[in-house]
Coordinates of C-alpha atoms and ligand atoms in Angstrom, one line a residue:
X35 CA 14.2 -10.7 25.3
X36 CA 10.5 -10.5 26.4
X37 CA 8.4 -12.6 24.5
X38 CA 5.3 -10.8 22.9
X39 CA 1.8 -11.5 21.9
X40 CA -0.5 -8.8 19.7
X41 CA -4.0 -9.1 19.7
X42 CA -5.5 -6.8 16.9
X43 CA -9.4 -6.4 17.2
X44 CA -11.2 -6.3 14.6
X45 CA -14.4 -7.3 15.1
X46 CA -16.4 -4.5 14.5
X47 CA -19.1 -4.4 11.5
X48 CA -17.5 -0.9 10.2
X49 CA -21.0 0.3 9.1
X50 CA -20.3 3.9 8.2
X51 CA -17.9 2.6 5.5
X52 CA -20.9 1.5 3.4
X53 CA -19.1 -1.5 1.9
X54 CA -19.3 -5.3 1.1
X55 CA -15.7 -5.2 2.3
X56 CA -15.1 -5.5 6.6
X57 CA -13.5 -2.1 7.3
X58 CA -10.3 -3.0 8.1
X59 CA -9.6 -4.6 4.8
X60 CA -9.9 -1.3 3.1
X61 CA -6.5 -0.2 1.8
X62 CA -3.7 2.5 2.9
X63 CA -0.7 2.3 0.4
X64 CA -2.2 -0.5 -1.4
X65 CA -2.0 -2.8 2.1
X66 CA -5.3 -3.6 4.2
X67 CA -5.5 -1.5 7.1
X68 CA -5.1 -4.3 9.4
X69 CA -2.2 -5.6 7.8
X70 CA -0.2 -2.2 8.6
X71 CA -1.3 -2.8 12.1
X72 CA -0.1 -6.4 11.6
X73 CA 3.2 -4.9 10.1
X74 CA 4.2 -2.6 13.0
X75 CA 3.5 -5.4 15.6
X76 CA 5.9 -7.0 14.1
X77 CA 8.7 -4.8 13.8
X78 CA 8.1 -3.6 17.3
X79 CA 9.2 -7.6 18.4
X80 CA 5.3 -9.2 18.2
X81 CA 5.0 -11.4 16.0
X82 CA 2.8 -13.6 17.4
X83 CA -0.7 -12.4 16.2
X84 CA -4.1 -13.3 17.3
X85 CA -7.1 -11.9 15.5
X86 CA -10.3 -11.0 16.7
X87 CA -12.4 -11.4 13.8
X88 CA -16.4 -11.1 13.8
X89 CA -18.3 -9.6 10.6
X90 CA -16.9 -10.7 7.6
X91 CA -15.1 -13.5 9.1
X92 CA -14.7 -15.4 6.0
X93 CA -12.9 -13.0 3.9
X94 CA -10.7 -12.0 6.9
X95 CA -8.9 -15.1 6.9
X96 CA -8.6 -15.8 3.2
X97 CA -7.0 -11.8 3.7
X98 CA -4.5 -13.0 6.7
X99 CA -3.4 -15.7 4.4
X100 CA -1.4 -13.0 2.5
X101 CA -0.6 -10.5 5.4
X102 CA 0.0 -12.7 8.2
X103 CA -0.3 -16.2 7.2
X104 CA 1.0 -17.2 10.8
X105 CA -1.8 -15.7 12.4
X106 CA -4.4 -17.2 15.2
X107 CA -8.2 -16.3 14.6
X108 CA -10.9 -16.0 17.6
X109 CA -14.1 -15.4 16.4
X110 CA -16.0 -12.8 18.4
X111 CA -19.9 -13.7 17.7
X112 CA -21.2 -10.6 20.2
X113 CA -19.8 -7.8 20.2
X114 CA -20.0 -6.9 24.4
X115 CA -17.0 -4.5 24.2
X116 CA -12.9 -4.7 24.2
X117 CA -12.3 -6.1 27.5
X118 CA -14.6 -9.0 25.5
X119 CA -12.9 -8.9 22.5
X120 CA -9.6 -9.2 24.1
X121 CA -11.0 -12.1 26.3
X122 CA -12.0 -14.0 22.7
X123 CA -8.3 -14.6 22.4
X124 CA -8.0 -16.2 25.9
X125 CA -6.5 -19.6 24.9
X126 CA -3.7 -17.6 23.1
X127 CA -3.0 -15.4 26.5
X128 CA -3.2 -18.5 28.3
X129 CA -0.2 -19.4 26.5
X130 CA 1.7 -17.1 28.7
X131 CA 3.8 -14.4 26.9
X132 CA 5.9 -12.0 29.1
X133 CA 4.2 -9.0 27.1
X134 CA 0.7 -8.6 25.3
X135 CA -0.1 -5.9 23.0
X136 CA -3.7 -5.4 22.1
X137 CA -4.5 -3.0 18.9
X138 CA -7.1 -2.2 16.9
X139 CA -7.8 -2.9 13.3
X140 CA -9.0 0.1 12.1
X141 CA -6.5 2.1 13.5
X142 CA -4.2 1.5 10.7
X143 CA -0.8 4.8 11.3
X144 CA 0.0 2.9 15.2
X145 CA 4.1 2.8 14.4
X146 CA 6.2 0.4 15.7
X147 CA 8.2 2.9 18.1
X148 CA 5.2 3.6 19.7
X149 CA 4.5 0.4 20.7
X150 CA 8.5 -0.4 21.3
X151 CA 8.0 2.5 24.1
X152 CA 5.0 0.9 25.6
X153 CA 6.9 -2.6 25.8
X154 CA 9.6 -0.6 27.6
X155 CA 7.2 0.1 30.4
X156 CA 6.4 -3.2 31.1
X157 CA 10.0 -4.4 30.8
X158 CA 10.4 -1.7 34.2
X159 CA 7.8 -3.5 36.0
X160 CA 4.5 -1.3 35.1
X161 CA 1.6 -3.9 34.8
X162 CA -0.6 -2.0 32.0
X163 CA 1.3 0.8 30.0
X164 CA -1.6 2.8 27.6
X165 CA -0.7 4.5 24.4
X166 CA -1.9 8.5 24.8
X167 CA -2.5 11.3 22.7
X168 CA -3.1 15.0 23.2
X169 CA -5.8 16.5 21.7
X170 CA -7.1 20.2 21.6
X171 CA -10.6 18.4 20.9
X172 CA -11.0 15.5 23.2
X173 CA -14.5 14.9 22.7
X174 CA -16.1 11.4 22.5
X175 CA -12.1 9.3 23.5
X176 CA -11.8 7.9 27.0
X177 CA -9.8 10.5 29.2
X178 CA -6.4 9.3 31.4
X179 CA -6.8 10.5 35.1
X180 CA -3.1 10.0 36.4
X181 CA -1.9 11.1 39.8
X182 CA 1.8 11.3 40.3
X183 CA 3.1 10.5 37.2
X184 CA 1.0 6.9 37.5
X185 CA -1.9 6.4 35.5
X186 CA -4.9 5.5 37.8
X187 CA -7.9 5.5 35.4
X188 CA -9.7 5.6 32.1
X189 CA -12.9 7.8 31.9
X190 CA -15.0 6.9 28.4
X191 CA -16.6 10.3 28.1
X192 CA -20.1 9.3 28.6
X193 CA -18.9 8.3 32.0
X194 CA -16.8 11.3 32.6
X195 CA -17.6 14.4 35.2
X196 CA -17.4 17.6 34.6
X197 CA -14.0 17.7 35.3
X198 CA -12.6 14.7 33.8
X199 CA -14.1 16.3 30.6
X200 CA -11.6 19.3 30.7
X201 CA -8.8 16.6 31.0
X202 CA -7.0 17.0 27.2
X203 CA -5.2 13.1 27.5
X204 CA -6.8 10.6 26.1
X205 CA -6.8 7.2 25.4
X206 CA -5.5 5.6 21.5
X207 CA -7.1 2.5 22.7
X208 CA -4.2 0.7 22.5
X209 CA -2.5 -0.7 25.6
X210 CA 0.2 -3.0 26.6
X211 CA -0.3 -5.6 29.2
X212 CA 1.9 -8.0 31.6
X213 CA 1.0 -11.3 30.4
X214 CA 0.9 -12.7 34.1
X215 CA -1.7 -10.5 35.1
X216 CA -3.4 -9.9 31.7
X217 CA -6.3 -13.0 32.0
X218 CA -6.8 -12.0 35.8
X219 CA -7.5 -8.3 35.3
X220 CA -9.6 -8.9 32.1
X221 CA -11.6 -11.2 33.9
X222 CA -12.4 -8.5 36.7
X223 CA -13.7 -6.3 34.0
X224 CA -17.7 -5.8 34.6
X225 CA -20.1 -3.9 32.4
X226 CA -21.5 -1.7 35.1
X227 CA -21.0 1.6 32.6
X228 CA -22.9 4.0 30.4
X229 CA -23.0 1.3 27.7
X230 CA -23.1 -1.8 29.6
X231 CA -20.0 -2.8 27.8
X232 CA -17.0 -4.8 29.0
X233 CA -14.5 -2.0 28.7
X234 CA -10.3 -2.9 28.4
X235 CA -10.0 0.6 30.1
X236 CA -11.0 -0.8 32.9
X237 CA -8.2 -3.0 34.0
X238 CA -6.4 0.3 34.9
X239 CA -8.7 1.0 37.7
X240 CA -8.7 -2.9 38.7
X241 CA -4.4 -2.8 38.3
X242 CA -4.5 0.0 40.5
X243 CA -6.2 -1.0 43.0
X244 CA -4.4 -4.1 43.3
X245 CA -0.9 -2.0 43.5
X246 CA 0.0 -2.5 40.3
X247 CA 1.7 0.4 38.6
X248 CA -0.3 1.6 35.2
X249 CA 1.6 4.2 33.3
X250 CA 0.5 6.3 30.1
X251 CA 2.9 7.0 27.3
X252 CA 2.6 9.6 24.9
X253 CA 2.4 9.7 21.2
X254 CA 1.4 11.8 18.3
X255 CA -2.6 11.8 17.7
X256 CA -1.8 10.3 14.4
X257 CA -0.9 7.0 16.2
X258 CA -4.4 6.5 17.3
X259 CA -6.0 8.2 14.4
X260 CA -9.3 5.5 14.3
X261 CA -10.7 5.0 10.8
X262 CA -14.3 5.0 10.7
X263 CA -15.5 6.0 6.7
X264 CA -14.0 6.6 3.4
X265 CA -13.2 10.1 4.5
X266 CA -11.1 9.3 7.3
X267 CA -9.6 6.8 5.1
X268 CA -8.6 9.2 3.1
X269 CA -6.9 11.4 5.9
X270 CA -5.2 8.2 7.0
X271 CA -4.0 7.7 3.4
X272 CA -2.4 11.4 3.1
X273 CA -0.7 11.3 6.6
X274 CA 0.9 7.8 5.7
X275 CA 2.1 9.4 2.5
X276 CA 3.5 12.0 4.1
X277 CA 5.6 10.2 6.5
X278 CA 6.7 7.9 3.7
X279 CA 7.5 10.8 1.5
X280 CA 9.9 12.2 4.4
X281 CA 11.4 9.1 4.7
X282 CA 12.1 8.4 0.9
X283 CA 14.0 12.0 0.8
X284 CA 15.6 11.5 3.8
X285 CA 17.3 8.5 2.6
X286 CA 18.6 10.3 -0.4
X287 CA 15.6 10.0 -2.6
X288 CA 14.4 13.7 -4.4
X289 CA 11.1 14.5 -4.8
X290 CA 10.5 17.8 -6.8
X291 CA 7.3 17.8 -5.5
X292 CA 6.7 15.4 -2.6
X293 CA 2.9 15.9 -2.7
X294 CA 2.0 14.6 -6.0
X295 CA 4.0 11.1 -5.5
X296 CA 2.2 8.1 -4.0
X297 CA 3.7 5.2 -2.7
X298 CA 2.8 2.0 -2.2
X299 CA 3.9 0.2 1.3
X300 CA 6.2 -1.6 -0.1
X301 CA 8.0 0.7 -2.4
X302 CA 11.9 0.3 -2.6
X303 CA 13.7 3.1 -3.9
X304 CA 18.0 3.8 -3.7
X305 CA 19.7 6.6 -2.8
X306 CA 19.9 9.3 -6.0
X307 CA 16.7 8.4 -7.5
X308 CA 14.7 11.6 -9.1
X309 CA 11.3 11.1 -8.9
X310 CA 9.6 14.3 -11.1
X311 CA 5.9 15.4 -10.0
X312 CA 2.7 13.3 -10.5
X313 CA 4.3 9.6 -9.9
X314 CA 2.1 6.6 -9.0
X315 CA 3.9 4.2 -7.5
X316 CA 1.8 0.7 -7.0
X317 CA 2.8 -2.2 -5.2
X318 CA 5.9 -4.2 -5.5
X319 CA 8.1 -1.8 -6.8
X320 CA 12.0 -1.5 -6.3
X321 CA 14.0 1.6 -8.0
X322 CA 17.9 1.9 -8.0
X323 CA 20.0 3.8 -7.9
X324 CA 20.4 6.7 -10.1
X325 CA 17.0 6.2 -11.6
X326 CA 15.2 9.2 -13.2
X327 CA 11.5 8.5 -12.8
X328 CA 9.7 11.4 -15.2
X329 CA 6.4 13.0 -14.7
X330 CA 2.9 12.0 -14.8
X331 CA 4.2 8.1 -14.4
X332 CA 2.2 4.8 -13.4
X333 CA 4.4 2.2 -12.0
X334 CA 3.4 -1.5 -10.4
X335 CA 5.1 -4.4 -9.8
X336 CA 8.2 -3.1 -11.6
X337 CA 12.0 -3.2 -11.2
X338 CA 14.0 -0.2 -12.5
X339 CA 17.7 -0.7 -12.6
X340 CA 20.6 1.7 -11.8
X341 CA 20.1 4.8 -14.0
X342 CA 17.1 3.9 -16.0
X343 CA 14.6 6.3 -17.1
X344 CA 11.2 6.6 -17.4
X345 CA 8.1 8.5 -18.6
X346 CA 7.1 11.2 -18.7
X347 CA 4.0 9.7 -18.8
X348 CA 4.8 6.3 -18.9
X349 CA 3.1 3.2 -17.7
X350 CA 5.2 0.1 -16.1
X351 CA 3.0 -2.6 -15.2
X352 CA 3.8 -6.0 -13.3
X353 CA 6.6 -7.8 -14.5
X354 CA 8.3 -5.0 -16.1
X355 CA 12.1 -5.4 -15.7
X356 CA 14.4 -2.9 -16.8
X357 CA 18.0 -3.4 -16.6
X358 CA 21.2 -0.5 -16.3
X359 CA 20.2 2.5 -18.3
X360 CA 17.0 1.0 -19.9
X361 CA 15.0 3.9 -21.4
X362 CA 10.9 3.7 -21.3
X363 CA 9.6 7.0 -22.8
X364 CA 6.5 8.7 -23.1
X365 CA 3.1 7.0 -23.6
X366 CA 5.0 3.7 -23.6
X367 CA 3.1 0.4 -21.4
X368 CA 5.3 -2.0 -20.8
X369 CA 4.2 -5.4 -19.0
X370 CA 5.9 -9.0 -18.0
X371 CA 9.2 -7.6 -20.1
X372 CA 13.0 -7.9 -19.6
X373 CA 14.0 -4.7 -20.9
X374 CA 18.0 -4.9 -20.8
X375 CA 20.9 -2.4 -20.2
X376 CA 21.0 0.5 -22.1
X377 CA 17.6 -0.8 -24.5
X378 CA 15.2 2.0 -25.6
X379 CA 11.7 2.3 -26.1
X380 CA 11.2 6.0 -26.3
X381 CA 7.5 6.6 -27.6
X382 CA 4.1 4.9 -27.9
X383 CA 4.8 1.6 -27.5
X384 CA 2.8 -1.5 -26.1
X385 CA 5.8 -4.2 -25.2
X386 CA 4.5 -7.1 -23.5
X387 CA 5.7 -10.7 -23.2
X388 CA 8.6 -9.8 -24.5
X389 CA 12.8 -9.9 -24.0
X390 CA 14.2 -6.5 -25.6
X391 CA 17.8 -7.4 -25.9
X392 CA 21.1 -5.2 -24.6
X393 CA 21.2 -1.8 -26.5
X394 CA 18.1 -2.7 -29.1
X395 CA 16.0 0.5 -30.2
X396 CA 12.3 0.2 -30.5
X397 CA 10.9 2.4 -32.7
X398 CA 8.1 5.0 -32.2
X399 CA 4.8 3.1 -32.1
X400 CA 5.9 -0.4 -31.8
X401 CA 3.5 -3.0 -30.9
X402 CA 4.2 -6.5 -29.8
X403 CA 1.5 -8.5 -30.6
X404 CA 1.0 -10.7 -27.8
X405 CA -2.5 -11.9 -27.5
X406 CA -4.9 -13.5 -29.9
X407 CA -8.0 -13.1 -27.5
X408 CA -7.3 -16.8 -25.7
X409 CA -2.9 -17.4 -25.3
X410 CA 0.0 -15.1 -24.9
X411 CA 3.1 -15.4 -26.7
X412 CA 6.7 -14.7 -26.6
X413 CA 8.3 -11.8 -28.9
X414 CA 12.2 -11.8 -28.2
X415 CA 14.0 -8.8 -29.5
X416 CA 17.7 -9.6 -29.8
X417 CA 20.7 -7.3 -28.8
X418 CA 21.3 -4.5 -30.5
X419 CA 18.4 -5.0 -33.2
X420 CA 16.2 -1.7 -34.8
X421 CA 12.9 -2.2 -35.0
X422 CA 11.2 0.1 -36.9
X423 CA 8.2 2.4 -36.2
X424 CA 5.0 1.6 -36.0
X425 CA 5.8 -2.1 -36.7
X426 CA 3.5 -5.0 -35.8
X427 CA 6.0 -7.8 -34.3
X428 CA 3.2 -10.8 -33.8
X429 CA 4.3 -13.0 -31.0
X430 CA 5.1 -15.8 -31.1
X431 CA 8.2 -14.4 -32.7
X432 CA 11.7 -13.6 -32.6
X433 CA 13.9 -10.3 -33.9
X434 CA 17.8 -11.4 -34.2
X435 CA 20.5 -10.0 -32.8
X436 CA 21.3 -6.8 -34.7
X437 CA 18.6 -7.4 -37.5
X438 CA 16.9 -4.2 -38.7
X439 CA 13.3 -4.3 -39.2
X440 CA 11.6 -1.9 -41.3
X441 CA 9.4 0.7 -40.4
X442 CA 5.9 -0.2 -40.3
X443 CA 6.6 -4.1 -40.6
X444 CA 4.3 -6.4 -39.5
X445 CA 6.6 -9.0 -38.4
X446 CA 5.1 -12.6 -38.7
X447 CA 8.3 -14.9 -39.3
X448 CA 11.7 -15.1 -36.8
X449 CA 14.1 -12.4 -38.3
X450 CA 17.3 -14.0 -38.7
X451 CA 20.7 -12.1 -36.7
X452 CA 21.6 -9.4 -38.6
X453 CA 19.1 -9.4 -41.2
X454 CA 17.1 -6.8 -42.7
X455 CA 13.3 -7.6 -42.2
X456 CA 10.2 -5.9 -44.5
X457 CA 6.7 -7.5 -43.8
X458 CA 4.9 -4.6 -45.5
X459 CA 3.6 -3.8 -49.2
X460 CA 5.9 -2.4 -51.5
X461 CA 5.6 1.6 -52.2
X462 CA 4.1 2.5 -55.8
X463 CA 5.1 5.5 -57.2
X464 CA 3.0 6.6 -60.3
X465 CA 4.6 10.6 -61.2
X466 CA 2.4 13.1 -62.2
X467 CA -1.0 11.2 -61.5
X468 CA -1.3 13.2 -58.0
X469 CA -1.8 16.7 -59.7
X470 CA -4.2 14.6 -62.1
X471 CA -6.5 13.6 -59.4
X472 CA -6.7 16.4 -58.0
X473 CA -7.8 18.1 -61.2
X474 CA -10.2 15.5 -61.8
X475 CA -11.6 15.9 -58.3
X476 CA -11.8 19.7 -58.4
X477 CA -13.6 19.5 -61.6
X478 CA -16.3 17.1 -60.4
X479 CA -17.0 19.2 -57.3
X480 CA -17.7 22.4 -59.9
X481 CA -19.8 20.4 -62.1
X482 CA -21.8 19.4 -59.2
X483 CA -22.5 23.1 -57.6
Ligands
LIG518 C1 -12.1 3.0 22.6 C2 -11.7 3.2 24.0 C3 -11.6 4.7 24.3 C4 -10.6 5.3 23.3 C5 -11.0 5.0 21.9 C6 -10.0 5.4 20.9 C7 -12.7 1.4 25.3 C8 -13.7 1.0 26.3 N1 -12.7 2.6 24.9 O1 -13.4 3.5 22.5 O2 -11.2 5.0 25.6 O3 -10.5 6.7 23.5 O4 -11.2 3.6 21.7 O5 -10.5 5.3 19.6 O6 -11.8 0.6 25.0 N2 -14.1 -4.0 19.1 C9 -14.4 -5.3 18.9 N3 -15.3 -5.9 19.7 C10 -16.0 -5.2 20.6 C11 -15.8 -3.9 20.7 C12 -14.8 -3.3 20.0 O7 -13.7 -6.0 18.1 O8 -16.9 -5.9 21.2 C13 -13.1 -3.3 18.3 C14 -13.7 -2.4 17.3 O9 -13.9 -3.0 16.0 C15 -12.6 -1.3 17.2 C16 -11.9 -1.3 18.6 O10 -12.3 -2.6 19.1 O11 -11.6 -1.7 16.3 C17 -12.4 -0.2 19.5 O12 -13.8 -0.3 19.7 P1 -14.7 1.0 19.6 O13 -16.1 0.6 19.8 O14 -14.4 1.8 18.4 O15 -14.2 1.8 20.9 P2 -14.4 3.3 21.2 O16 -15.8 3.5 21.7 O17 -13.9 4.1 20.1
LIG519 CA1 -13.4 3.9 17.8

């Protein structure tokens, strides 16, 4: 095993993004962009992170804490190009790792095979191994010039001849480097360029001409698709739900219409779940097995048990928890709630804060009453109990096991097990007086005309 370094740059200000925010801590599947770089480091056998940080410094490492709370930081204070921004991270290369990767922030859809085939390279003895990309446009990425199968150089366009401009391969960026030569070709690296930049592509050229093999390996564009404003973001955004779409059905998952669900990066779902069209799925959510998820839904930080349903249109929000065959209806919010097997809440309900017991029905329009505009309290609904529509059950409170609670209750006082529960006024009946006010009425309205 070949021990592995990633540097991820992400110095740059990210101007074009228009935002308080540094670019790569604007969001693809709910995860900073950097953090999915961060991710497929990692599963491609580097975690060890160093990150080049410059604008925005600050709230890039209070960010890390959550993504990569292992990770080293090297501030880059000028930004003199990516051989310098690599070289910011010198005392972590210095450590000496058999491999380094170095990747950029704001190029958020790099997968971890790429970078798996990259590593491969230098495990056969190349010295640099660069991540390429065809492209019917080419225009403005640094072009690879191989010659027999060996990469020899990286052209940035501005530098490029007439010829080197036809040349369709180009460069993601995004390299792998032996870590015993790493620090001595970066070091060679001049600014004697169009820019006057230190460029990274340069330490093909300098490997070369030492004898060092460079290679290029291929990989779809979308690998080093760079995001550099909200527009891109977006594009970045649909291609990553696209993938993850095609990996959800692939593992068993249907998707009446794959286009209109969203995922989150960390959505779990089992094999057999039915997702209808128009589902939002949020962070930190884990479906099982058998689950029927129903149009137009809104789902975050929730766990839906083996054959559960939900929606259509229903909102889960974080810390809702429903158990075997839990039913969550339409126009139903549930939040921080154990709903347990086989429980129902089928229609317009707000259940928050709240236990709703094995097989208990909660009537149309429930509402548990959970706030009193400073605390939150507790309603516990006990197995097997009917609570009535449009009741009021005002937390802190509890509902007994298989107590029935009137419709339109407004539920102040624990209902014992078993008990029948009315917290409303009593009906008046008065017979005949409805026909006699409507008389009265009519009359008055004559009188007046
Ligand atoms: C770079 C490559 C180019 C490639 C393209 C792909 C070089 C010299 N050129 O060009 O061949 O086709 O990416 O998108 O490497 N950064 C820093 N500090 C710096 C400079 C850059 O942190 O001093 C970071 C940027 O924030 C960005 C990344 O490095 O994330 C790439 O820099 P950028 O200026 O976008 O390089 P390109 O000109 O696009
Ligand atoms: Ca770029």
């Amino acid at each position: 095993m070949r021990t592995c370094l990633s540097i991820i740059l992400a110095a740059g200000e990210g101007t074009r993004m228009k935002s308080a925010l540094p670019k790569v801590l604007h969001k693809i599947a709910g995860l900073p962009m950097v953090a999915h770089v961060a991710r497929s480091a990692e599963a491609a056998g580097a975690g060890d992170l160093a990150l080049v940080i410059g604008h925005g410094a600050d709230e890039m490492r209070k960010a890390a804490t959550k993504f990569a709370p292992r990770a080293e930081f090297f501030v880059q204070n000028k930004r003199l190009g990516t051989a310098h921004a690599v070289l910011a991270a010198r005392e972590a290369i210095a450590k000496g790792y058999d491999d380094v990767l170095v990747l950029f922030g704001d190029t958020p859809l790099i997968q971890a095979q790429a970078l798996v085939a990259a590593r491969e390279k230098l495990a056969q003895g190349a010295a640099v191994a660069v991540l390429g990309f065809r492209t019917p446009n080419p225009t403005g990425y640094g072009r690879l010039i191989e010659a027999d199968g060996r990469l020899v150089a990286i052209r940035e366009e501005k530098d490029c001849s007439e010829t080197e401009r036809r040349i369709d391969f180009c460069n993601s960026g995004l390299m792998a480097i032996d870590g015993k030569h790493a620090l001595r070709l970066l070091d060679a690296v001049g600014n004697q360029n169009a820019k006057g930049e230190f460029y990274l592509t340069d330490i093909v050229g300098i490997a070369a001409a030492e004898g060092l093999d460079a290679v290029a390996t291929e990989a779809s564009f979308d690998n080093a698709l760079g995001i550099n404003n909200r527009a891109e973001l977006a594009d970045g955004e649909a291609i990553w739900q696209k993938r993850r779409r095609r990996e959800a059905m692939l593992a068993g998952v249907t998707l009446v219409a794959p286009e209109t669900v969203f995922f989150a990066y960390d959505t779990e779902l089992a094999p057999d779940v039915f997702v209808e069209p128009n589902v939002f799925f949020g962070p930190g959510v884990k479906v099982e097995a058998g689950a029927v998820i129903h149009a137009f839904s809104h789902i975050e930080g929730a766990h839906v048990g083996p054959r559960a349903e939900v929606g259509p249109f229903a909102r889960l929000r974080p810390g809702a928890d429903l158990a075997e065959r839990a039913k969550v209806g339409n126009f139903c919010e549930i939040k921080q709630a154990k709903v347990e097997a086989g429980a129902k809440i089928n229609h317009l309900s707000y259940v928050g804060d709240a236990r709703v017991g094995a097989n208990a029905n909660v009537g149309a329009g429930v509402i548990t009453v959970n706030y009193d505009g400073f605390r939150k309290f507790q309603t516990d609904i006990g197995q097997g109990a009917f609570v009535g529509s449009n009741s009021a059950l005002v937390a802190p409170v509890k509902v007994g096991d298989g107590s029935t609670v009137a419709a339109g209750s407004v539920i102040t006082e624990d209902v014992p097990a078993d008990a029948l529960a009315f917290g409303r006024a009593r009906q008046k009946t008065l017979p005949e007086r409805g026909r006699m006010l409507r008389e009265r009425l009519a009359s008055a309205k004559k009188a007046a005309e």
